[in-house]
mmCIF file of C-alpha atoms and ligand atoms in Angstrom:
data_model
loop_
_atom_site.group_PDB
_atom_site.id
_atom_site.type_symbol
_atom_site.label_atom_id
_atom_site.label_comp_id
_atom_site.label_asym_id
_atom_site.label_seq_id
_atom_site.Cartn_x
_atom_site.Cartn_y
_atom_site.Cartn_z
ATOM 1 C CA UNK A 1 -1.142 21.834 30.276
ATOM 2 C CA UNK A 2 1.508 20.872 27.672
ATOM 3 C CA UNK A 3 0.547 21.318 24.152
ATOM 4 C CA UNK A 4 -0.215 17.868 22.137
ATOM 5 C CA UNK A 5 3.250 18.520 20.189
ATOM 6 C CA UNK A 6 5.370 19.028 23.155
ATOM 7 C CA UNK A 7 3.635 15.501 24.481
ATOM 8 C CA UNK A 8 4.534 13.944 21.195
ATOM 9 C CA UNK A 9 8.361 15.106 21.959
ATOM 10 C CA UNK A 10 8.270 13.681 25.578
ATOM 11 C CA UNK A 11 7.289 10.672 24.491
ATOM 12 C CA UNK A 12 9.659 10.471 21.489
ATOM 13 C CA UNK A 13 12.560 10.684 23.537
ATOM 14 C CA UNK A 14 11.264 8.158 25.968
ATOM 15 C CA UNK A 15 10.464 5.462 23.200
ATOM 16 C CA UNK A 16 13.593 6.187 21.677
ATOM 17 C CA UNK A 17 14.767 4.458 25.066
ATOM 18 C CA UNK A 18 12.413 1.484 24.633
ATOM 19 C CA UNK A 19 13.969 -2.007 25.232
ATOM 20 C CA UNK A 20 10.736 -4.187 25.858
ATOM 21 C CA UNK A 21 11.186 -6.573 23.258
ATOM 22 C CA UNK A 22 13.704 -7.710 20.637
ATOM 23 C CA UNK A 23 13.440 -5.837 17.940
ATOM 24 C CA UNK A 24 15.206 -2.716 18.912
ATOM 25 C CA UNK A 25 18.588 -4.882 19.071
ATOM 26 C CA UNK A 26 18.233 -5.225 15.354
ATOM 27 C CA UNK A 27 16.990 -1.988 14.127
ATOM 28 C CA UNK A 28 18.188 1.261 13.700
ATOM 29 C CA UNK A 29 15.838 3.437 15.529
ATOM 30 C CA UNK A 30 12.474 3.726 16.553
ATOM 31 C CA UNK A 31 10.222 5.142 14.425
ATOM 32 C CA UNK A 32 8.015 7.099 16.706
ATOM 33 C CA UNK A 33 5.275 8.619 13.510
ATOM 34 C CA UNK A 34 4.443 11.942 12.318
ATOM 35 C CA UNK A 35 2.042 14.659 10.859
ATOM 36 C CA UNK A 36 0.153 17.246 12.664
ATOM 37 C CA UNK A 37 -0.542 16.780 16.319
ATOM 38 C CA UNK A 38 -4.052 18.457 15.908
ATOM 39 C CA UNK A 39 -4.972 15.739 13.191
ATOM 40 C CA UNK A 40 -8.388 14.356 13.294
ATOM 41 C CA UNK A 41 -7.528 11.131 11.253
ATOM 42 C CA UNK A 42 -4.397 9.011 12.566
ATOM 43 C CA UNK A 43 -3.485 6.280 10.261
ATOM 44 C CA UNK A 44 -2.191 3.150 11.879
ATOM 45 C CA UNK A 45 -0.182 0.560 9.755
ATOM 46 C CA UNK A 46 2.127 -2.568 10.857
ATOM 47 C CA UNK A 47 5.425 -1.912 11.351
ATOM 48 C CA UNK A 48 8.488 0.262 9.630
ATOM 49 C CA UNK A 49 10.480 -1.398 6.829
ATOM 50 C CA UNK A 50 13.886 -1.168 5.373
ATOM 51 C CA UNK A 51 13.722 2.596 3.709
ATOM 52 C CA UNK A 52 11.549 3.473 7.497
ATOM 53 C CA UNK A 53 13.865 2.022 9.748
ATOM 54 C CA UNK A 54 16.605 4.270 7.189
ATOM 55 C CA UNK A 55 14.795 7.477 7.863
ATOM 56 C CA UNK A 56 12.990 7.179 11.229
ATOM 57 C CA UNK A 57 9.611 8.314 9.084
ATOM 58 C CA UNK A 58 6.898 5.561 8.995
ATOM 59 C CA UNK A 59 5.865 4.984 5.392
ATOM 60 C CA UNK A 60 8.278 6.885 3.326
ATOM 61 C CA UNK A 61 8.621 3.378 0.834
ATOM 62 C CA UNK A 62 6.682 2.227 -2.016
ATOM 63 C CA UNK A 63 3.805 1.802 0.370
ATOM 64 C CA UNK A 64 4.082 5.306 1.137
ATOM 65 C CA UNK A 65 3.936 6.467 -2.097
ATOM 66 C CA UNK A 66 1.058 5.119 -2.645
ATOM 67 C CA UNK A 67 -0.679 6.202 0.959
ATOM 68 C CA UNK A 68 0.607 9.883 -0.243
ATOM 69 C CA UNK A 69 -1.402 9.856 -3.730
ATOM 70 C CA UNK A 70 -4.018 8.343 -1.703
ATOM 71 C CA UNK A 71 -4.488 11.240 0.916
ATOM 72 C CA UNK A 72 -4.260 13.281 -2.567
ATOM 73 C CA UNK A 73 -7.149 12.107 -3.964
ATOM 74 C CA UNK A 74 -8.874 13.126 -0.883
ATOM 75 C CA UNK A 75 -7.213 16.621 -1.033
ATOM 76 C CA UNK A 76 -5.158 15.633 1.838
ATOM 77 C CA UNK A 77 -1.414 15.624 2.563
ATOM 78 C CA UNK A 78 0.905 13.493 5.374
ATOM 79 C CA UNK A 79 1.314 17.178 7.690
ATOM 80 C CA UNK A 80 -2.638 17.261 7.447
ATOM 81 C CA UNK A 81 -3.069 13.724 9.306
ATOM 82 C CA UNK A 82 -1.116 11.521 11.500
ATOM 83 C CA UNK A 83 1.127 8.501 10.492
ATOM 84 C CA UNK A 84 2.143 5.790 13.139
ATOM 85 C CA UNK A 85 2.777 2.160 13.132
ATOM 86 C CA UNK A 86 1.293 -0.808 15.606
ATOM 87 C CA UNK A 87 4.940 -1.983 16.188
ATOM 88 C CA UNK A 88 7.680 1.157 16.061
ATOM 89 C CA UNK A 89 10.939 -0.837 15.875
ATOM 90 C CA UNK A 90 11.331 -2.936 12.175
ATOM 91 C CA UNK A 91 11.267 -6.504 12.305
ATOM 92 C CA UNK A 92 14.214 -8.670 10.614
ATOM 93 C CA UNK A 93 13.677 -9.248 7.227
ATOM 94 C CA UNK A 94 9.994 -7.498 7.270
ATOM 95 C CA UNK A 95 8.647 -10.202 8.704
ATOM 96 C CA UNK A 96 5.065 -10.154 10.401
ATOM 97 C CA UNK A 97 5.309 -8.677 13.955
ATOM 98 C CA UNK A 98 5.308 -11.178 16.660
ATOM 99 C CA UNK A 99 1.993 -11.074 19.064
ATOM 100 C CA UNK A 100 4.790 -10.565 22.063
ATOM 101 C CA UNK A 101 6.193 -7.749 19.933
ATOM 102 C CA UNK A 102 3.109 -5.902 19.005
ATOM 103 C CA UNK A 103 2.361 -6.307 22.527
ATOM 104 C CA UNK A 104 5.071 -4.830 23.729
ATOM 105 C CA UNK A 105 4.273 -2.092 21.643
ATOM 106 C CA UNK A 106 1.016 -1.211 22.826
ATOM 107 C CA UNK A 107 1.423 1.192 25.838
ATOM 108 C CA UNK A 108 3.477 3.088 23.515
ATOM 109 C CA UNK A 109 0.545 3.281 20.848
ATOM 110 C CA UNK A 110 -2.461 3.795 23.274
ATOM 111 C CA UNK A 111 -0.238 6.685 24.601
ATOM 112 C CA UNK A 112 -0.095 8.293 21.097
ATOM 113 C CA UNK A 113 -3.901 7.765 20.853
ATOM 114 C CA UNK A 114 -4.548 9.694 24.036
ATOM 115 C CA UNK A 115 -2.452 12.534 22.828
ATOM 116 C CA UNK A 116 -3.816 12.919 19.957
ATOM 117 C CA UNK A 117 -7.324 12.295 20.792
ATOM 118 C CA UNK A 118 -8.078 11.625 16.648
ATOM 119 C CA UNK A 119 -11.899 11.719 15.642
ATOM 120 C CA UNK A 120 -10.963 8.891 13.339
ATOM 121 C CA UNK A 121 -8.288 6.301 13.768
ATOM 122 C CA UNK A 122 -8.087 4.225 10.086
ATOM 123 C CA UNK A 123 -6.126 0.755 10.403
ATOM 124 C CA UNK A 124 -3.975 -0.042 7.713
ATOM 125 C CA UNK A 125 -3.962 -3.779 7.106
ATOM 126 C CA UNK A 126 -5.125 -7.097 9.268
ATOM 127 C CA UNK A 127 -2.497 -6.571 11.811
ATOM 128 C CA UNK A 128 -3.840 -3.077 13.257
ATOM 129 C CA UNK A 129 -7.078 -4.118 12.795
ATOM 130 C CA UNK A 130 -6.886 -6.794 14.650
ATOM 131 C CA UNK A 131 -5.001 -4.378 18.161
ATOM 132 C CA UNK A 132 -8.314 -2.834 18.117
ATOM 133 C CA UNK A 133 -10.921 -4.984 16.622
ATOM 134 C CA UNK A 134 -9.559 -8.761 16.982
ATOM 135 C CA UNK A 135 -12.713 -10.590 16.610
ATOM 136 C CA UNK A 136 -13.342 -9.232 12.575
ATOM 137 C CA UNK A 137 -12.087 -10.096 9.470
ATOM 138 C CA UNK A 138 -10.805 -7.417 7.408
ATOM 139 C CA UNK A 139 -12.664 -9.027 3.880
ATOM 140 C CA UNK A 140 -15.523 -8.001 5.923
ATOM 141 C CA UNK A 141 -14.757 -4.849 8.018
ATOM 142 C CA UNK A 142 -13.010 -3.011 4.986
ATOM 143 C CA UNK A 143 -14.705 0.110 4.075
ATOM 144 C CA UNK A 144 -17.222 0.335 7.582
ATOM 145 C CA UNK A 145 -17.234 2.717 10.039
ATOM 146 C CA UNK A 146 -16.811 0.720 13.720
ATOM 147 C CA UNK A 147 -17.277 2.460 16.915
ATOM 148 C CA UNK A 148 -15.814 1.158 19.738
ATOM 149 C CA UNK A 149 -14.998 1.478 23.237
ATOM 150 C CA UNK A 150 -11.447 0.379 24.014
ATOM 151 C CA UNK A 151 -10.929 0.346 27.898
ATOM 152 C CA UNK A 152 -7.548 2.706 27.994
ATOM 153 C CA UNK A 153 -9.256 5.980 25.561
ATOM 154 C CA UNK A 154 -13.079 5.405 25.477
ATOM 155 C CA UNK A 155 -15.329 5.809 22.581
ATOM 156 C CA UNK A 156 -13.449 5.498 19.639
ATOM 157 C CA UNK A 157 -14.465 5.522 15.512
ATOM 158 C CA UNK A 158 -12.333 3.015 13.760
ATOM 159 C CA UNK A 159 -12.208 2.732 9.678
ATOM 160 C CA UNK A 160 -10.719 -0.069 8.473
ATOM 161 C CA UNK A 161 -8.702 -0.298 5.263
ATOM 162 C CA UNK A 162 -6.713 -2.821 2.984
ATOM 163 C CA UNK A 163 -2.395 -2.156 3.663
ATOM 164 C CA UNK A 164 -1.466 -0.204 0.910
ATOM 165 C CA UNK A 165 1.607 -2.935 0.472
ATOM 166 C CA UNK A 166 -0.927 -5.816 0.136
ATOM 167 C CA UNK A 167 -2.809 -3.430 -2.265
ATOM 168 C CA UNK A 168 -0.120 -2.316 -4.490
ATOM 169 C CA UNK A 169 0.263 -5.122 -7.227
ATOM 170 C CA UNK A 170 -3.007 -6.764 -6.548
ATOM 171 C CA UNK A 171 -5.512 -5.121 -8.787
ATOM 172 C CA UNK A 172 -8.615 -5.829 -7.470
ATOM 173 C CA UNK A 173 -7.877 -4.832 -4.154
ATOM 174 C CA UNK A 174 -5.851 -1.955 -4.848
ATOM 175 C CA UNK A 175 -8.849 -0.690 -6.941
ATOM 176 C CA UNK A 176 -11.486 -1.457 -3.245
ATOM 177 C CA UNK A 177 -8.480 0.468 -1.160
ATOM 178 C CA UNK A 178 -8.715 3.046 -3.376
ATOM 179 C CA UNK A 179 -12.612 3.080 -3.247
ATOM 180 C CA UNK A 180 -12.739 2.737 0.336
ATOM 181 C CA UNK A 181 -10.431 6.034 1.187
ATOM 182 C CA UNK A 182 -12.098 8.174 -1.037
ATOM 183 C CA UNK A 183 -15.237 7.512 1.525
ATOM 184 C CA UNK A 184 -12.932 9.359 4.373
ATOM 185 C CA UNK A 185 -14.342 12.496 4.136
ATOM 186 C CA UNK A 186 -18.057 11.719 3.902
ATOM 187 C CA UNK A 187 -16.998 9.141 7.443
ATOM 188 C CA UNK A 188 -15.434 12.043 8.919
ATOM 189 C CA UNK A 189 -17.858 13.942 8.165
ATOM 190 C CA UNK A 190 -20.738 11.634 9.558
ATOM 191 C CA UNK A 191 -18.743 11.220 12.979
ATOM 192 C CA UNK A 192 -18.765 15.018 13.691
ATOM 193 C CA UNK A 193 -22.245 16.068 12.675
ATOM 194 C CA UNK A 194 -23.795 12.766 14.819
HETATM 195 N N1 LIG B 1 4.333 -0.513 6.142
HETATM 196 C C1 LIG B 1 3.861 -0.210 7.354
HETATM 197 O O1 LIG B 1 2.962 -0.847 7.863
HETATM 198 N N2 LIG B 1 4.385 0.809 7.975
HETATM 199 C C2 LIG B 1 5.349 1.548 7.464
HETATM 200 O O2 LIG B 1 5.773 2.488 8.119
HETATM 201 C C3 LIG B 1 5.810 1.215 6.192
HETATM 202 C C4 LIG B 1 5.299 0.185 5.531
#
């Protein structure tokens, strides 16, 4: 049995490959995701932007500043959890991923999931939300523990949180994002003593 890491690689180098929609004619690379292969929380946000599609590292812009200081309040850092995107190839312009996109995408992401088997997958903003749980609004879902069963891995906990780039400038809801990840722990928590 191959280790999770040496999984991860494989499928790296075969995404790296990926022509199954549009977007990869216009950006520089894929960004595959990163942190520690034994994670137990794997954050899932939209898609890479400019300074992303740069490095090949998904939120390593503003946004990802502020993610970082986030996982510090919680006394974690990025090599402690796992960082990945619903759509790995940056749209033009950062505009919103198109459905046929993000579906295109999806093998690729449920293949990450079943690597890295997280006890907690936390969406980052309406779009990843809505891959897993379509039928919700995040206004509501925001700050809730879901569990769901999602026919390619099973059982699965889902947390759902506010983008950190929606969240930045607006007070009010950078102030409920905030709120909302410092619950992490006790949700993490909950899931492995139940
Ligand atoms: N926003 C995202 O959703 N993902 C990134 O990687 C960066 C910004």
């Amino acid at each position: 049995m191959l280790s999770k890491q040496t999984q991860l690689n494989n499928l790296d180098e075969q995404m790296a490959n990926c022509s199954a929609c549009i977007l990869r004619k216009t950006c520089s690379r894929v960004v595959f995701g990163e942190g520690s292969a034994e994670a137990e929380i794997l954050f899932i946000g939209e898609a890479p932007g400019k300074k992303e599609d740069e490095l090949g590292r998904p939120f390593v812009g503003a946004a990802g500043k502020f993610l970082d200081e986030m996982l510090g309040i919680i006394n974690l850092k990025r090599e402690d959890v796992y960082i990945v995107n619903v759509c790995k190839c940056r749209p033009p312009q950062n505009r919103d991923p198109l459905p046929e996109e993000t579906a295109a995408c999806w093998p690729w992401l449920l293949e990450q999931i079943k690597i890295i088997r997280p006890k907690l997958i936390v969406t980052l903003g309406r779009h990843s939300m809505e891959r897993f749980l379509s039928d919700k609004k995040i206004s509501q879902l925001h700050g809730t523990l879901v569990i769901k069963t999602i026919p390619e891995i099973g059982k699965q906990n889902f947390y759902t949180l506010y983008h950190p780039a929606a969240a930045l400038y607006n007070g009010s809801m950078r102030k409920t994002l905030i709120q909302d990840f410092k619950k992490i722990p006790k949700v993490l928590e909950k899931i492995k003593t139940d």
